[in-house]
GROMACS .gro file of C-alpha atoms in nm:
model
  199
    1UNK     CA    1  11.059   7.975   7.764
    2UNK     CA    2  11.181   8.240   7.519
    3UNK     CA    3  11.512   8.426   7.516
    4UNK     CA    4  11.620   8.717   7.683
    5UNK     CA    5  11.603   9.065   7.431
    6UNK     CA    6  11.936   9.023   7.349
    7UNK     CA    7  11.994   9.434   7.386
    8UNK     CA    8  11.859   9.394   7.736
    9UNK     CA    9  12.055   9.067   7.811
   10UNK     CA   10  12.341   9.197   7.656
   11UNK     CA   11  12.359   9.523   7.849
   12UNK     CA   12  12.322   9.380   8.162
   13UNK     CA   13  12.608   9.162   8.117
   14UNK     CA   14  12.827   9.451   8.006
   15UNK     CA   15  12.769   9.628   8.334
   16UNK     CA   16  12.753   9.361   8.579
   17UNK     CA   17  12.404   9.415   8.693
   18UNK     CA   18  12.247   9.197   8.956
   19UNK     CA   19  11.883   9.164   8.820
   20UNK     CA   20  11.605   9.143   8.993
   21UNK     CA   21  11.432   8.851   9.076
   22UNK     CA   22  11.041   8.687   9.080
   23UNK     CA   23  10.850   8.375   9.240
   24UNK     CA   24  10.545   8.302   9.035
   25UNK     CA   25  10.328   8.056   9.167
   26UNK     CA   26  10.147   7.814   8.934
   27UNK     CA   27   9.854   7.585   9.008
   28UNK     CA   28   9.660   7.393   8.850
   29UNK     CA   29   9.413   7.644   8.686
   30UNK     CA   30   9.653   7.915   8.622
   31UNK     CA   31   9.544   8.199   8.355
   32UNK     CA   32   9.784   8.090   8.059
   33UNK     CA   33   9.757   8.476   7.951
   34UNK     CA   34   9.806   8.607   8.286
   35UNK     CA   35  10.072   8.374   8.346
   36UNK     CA   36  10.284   8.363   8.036
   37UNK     CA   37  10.279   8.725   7.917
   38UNK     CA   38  10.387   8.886   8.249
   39UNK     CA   39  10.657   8.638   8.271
   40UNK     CA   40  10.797   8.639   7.932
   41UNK     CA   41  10.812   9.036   7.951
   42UNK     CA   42  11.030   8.999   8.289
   43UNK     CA   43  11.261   8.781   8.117
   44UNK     CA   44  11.309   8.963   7.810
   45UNK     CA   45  11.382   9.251   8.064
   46UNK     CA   46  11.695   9.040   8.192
   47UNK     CA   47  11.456   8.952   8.523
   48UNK     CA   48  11.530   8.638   8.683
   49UNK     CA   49  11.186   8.445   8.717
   50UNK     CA   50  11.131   8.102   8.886
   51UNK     CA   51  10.853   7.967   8.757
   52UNK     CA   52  10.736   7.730   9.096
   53UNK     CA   53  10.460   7.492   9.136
   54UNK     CA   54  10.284   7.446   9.438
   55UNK     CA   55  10.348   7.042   9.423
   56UNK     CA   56  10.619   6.799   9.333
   57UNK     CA   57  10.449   6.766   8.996
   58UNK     CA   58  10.615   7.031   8.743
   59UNK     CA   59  10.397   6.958   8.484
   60UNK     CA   60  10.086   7.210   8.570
   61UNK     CA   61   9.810   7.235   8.353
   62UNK     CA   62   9.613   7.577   8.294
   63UNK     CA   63   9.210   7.659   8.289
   64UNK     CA   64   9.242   7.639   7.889
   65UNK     CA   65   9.411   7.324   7.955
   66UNK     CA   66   9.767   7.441   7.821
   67UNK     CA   67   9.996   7.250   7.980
   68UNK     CA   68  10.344   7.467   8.164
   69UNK     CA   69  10.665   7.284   8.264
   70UNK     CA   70  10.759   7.499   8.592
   71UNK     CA   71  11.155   7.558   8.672
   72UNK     CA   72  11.083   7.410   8.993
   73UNK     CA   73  10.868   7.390   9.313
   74UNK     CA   74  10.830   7.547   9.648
   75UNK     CA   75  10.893   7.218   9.851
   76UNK     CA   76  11.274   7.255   9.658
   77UNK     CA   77  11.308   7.655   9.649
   78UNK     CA   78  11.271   7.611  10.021
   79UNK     CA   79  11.401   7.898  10.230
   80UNK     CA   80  11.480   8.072   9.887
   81UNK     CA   81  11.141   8.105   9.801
   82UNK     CA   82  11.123   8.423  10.054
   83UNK     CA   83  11.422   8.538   9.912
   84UNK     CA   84  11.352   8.687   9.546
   85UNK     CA   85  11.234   9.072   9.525
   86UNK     CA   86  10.889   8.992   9.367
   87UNK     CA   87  10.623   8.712   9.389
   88UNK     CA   88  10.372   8.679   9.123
   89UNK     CA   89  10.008   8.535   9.179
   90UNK     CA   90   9.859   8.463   8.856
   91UNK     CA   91   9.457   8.459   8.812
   92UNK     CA   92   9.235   8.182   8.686
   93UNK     CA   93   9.023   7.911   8.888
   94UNK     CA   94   9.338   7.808   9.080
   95UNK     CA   95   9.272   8.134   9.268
   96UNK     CA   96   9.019   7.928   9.503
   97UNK     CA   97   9.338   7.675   9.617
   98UNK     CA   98   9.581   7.901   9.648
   99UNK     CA   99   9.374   8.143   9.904
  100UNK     CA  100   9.337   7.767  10.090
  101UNK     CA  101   9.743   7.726  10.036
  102UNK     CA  102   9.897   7.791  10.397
  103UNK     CA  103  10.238   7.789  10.228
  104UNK     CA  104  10.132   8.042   9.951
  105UNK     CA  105   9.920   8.297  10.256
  106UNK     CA  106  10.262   8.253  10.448
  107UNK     CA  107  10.479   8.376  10.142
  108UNK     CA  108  10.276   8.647  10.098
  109UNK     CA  109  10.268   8.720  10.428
  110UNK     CA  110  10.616   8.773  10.444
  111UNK     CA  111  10.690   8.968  10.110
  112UNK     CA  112  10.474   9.251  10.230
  113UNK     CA  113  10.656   9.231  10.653
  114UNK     CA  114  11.002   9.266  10.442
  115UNK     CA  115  10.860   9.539  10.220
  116UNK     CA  116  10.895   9.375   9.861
  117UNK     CA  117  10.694   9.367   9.548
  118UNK     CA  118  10.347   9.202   9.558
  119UNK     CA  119  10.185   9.142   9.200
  120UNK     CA  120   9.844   9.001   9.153
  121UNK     CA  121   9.615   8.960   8.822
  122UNK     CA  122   9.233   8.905   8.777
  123UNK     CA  123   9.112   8.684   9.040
  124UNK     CA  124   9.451   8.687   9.246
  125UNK     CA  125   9.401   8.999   9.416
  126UNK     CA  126   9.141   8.788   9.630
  127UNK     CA  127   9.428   8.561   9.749
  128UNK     CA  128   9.585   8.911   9.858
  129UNK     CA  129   9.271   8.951  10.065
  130UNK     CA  130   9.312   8.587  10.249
  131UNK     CA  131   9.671   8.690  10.344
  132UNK     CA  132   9.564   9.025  10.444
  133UNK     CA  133   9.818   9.216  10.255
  134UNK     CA  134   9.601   9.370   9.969
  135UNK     CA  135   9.618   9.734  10.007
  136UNK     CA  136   9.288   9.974   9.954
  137UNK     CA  137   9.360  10.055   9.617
  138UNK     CA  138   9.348   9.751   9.364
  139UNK     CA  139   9.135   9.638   9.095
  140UNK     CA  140   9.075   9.302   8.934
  141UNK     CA  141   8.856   9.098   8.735
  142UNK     CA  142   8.459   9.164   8.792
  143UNK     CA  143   8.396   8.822   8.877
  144UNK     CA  144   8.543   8.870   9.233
  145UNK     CA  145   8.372   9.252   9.332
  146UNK     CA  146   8.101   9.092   9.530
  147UNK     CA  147   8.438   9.010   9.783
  148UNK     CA  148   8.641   9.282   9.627
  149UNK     CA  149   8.364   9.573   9.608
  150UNK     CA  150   8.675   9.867   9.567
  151UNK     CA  151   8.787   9.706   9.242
  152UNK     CA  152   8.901  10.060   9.028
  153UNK     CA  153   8.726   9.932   8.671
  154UNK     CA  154   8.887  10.281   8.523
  155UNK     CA  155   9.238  10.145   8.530
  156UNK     CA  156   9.399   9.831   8.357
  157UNK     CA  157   9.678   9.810   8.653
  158UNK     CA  158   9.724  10.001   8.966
  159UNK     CA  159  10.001  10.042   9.196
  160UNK     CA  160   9.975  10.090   9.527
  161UNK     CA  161  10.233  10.078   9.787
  162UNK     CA  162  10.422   9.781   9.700
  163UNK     CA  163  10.131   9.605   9.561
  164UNK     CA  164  10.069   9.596   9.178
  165UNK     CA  165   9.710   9.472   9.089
  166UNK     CA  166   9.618   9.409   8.717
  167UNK     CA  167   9.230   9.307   8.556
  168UNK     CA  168   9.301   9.034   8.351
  169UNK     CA  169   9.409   8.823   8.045
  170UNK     CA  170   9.332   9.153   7.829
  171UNK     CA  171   9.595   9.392   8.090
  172UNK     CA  172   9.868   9.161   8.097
  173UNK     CA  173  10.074   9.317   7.890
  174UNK     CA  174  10.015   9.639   8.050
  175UNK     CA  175  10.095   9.444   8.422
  176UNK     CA  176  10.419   9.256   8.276
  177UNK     CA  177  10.548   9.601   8.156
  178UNK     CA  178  10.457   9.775   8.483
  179UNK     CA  179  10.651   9.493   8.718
  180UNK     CA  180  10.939   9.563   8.483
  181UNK     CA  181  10.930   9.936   8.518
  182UNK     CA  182  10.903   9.877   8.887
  183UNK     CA  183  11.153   9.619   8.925
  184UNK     CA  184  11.408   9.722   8.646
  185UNK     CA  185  11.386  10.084   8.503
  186UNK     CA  186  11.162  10.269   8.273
  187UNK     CA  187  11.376  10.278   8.018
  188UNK     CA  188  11.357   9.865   8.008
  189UNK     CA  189  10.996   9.888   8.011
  190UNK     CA  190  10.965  10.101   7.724
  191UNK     CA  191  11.233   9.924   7.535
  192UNK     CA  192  11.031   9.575   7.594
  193UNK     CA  193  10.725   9.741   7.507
  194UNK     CA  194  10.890   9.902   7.164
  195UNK     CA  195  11.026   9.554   7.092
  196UNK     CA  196  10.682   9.379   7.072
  197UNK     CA  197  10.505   9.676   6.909
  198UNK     CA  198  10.247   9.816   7.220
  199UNK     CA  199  10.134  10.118   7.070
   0.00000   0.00000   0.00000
């Protein structure tokens, strides 16, 4: 995984900050785009993200058949796993076992009971849906609006509540930087976003 932004990194040291952290679930099928972007603009933020697989196997191979090497899994994180400030739900085909995952629907379940961040891309927001905490204002990819008919096509991410909802490969940039603003400060956001030229 890449390095911190060292001005981030660095200033967070200096002051002692306890950064926030995110649970990103990968399966096999993840969204490389989806997956990678989002998390490499947390971390450059000074965001703690655990990278978790759904199985004992760490080696978890994408839809474009990119293989990721995850920090860990669920079956180790354990009671932990509830206890980061953010859990991630990438898109891609691994959408359709994950909505099927009672571990993942429990998760989710309990992020949104204990009022923490929710963040879903393309396809994911339909494994929102299975756990019944997707609120009414979301969009997502087009391939799931015959289940998700309320998808807002007008915006690349949308916030609402404590649930951040992105369209795809294309908006993942513009999701990564938006969990950062929410989860760190503005300032970091635009400071990420200056640092790998988003006009």
């Amino acid at each position: 995984w890449l390095k911190l932004a060292p001005s981030v990194a660095r200033r967070a040291q200096r002051q002692g900050a306890v950064m926030p952290s995110v649970l990103v679930i990968l399966e096999t099928g993840f969204e490389e785009i989806e997956t990678v972007t989002p998390v490499d603009l947390l971390r450059r933020a000074g965001v703690e993200v655990a990278v978790a697989s759904t199985t004992a196997e760490k080696a978890v191979t994408g839809r474009s058949g990119i293989t990721l090497t995850a920090d860990t899994d669920l079956a180790t994180l354990g009671a932990a796993a509830q206890q980061m400030d953010c859990i991630f739900i990438p898109g891609g085909p691994a959408v359709k076992t994950l909505r099927e995952n009672a571990q993942v629907l429990d998760l989710l379940k309990h992020y949104k009971s204990s009022g923490k961040l929710i963040t879903a891309i393309c396809a994911a927001p339909i494994v929102l849906k299975s756990a019944e905490v997707l609120e009414p204002k979301y969009t997502a990819h087009f391939s799931v609006k015959e289940e998700l008919p309320a998808i807002d096509e007008s915006s690349a991410v949308v916030i609402d509540g404590n649930v951040i909802t992105s369209r795809g490969a294309g908006t993942s940039v513009d999701f990564g930087l938006a969990m950062v603003e929410r989860l760190v400060s503005k300032e970091a956001a635009d400071g990420v976003a200056q640092a790998i030229c988003k006009m």
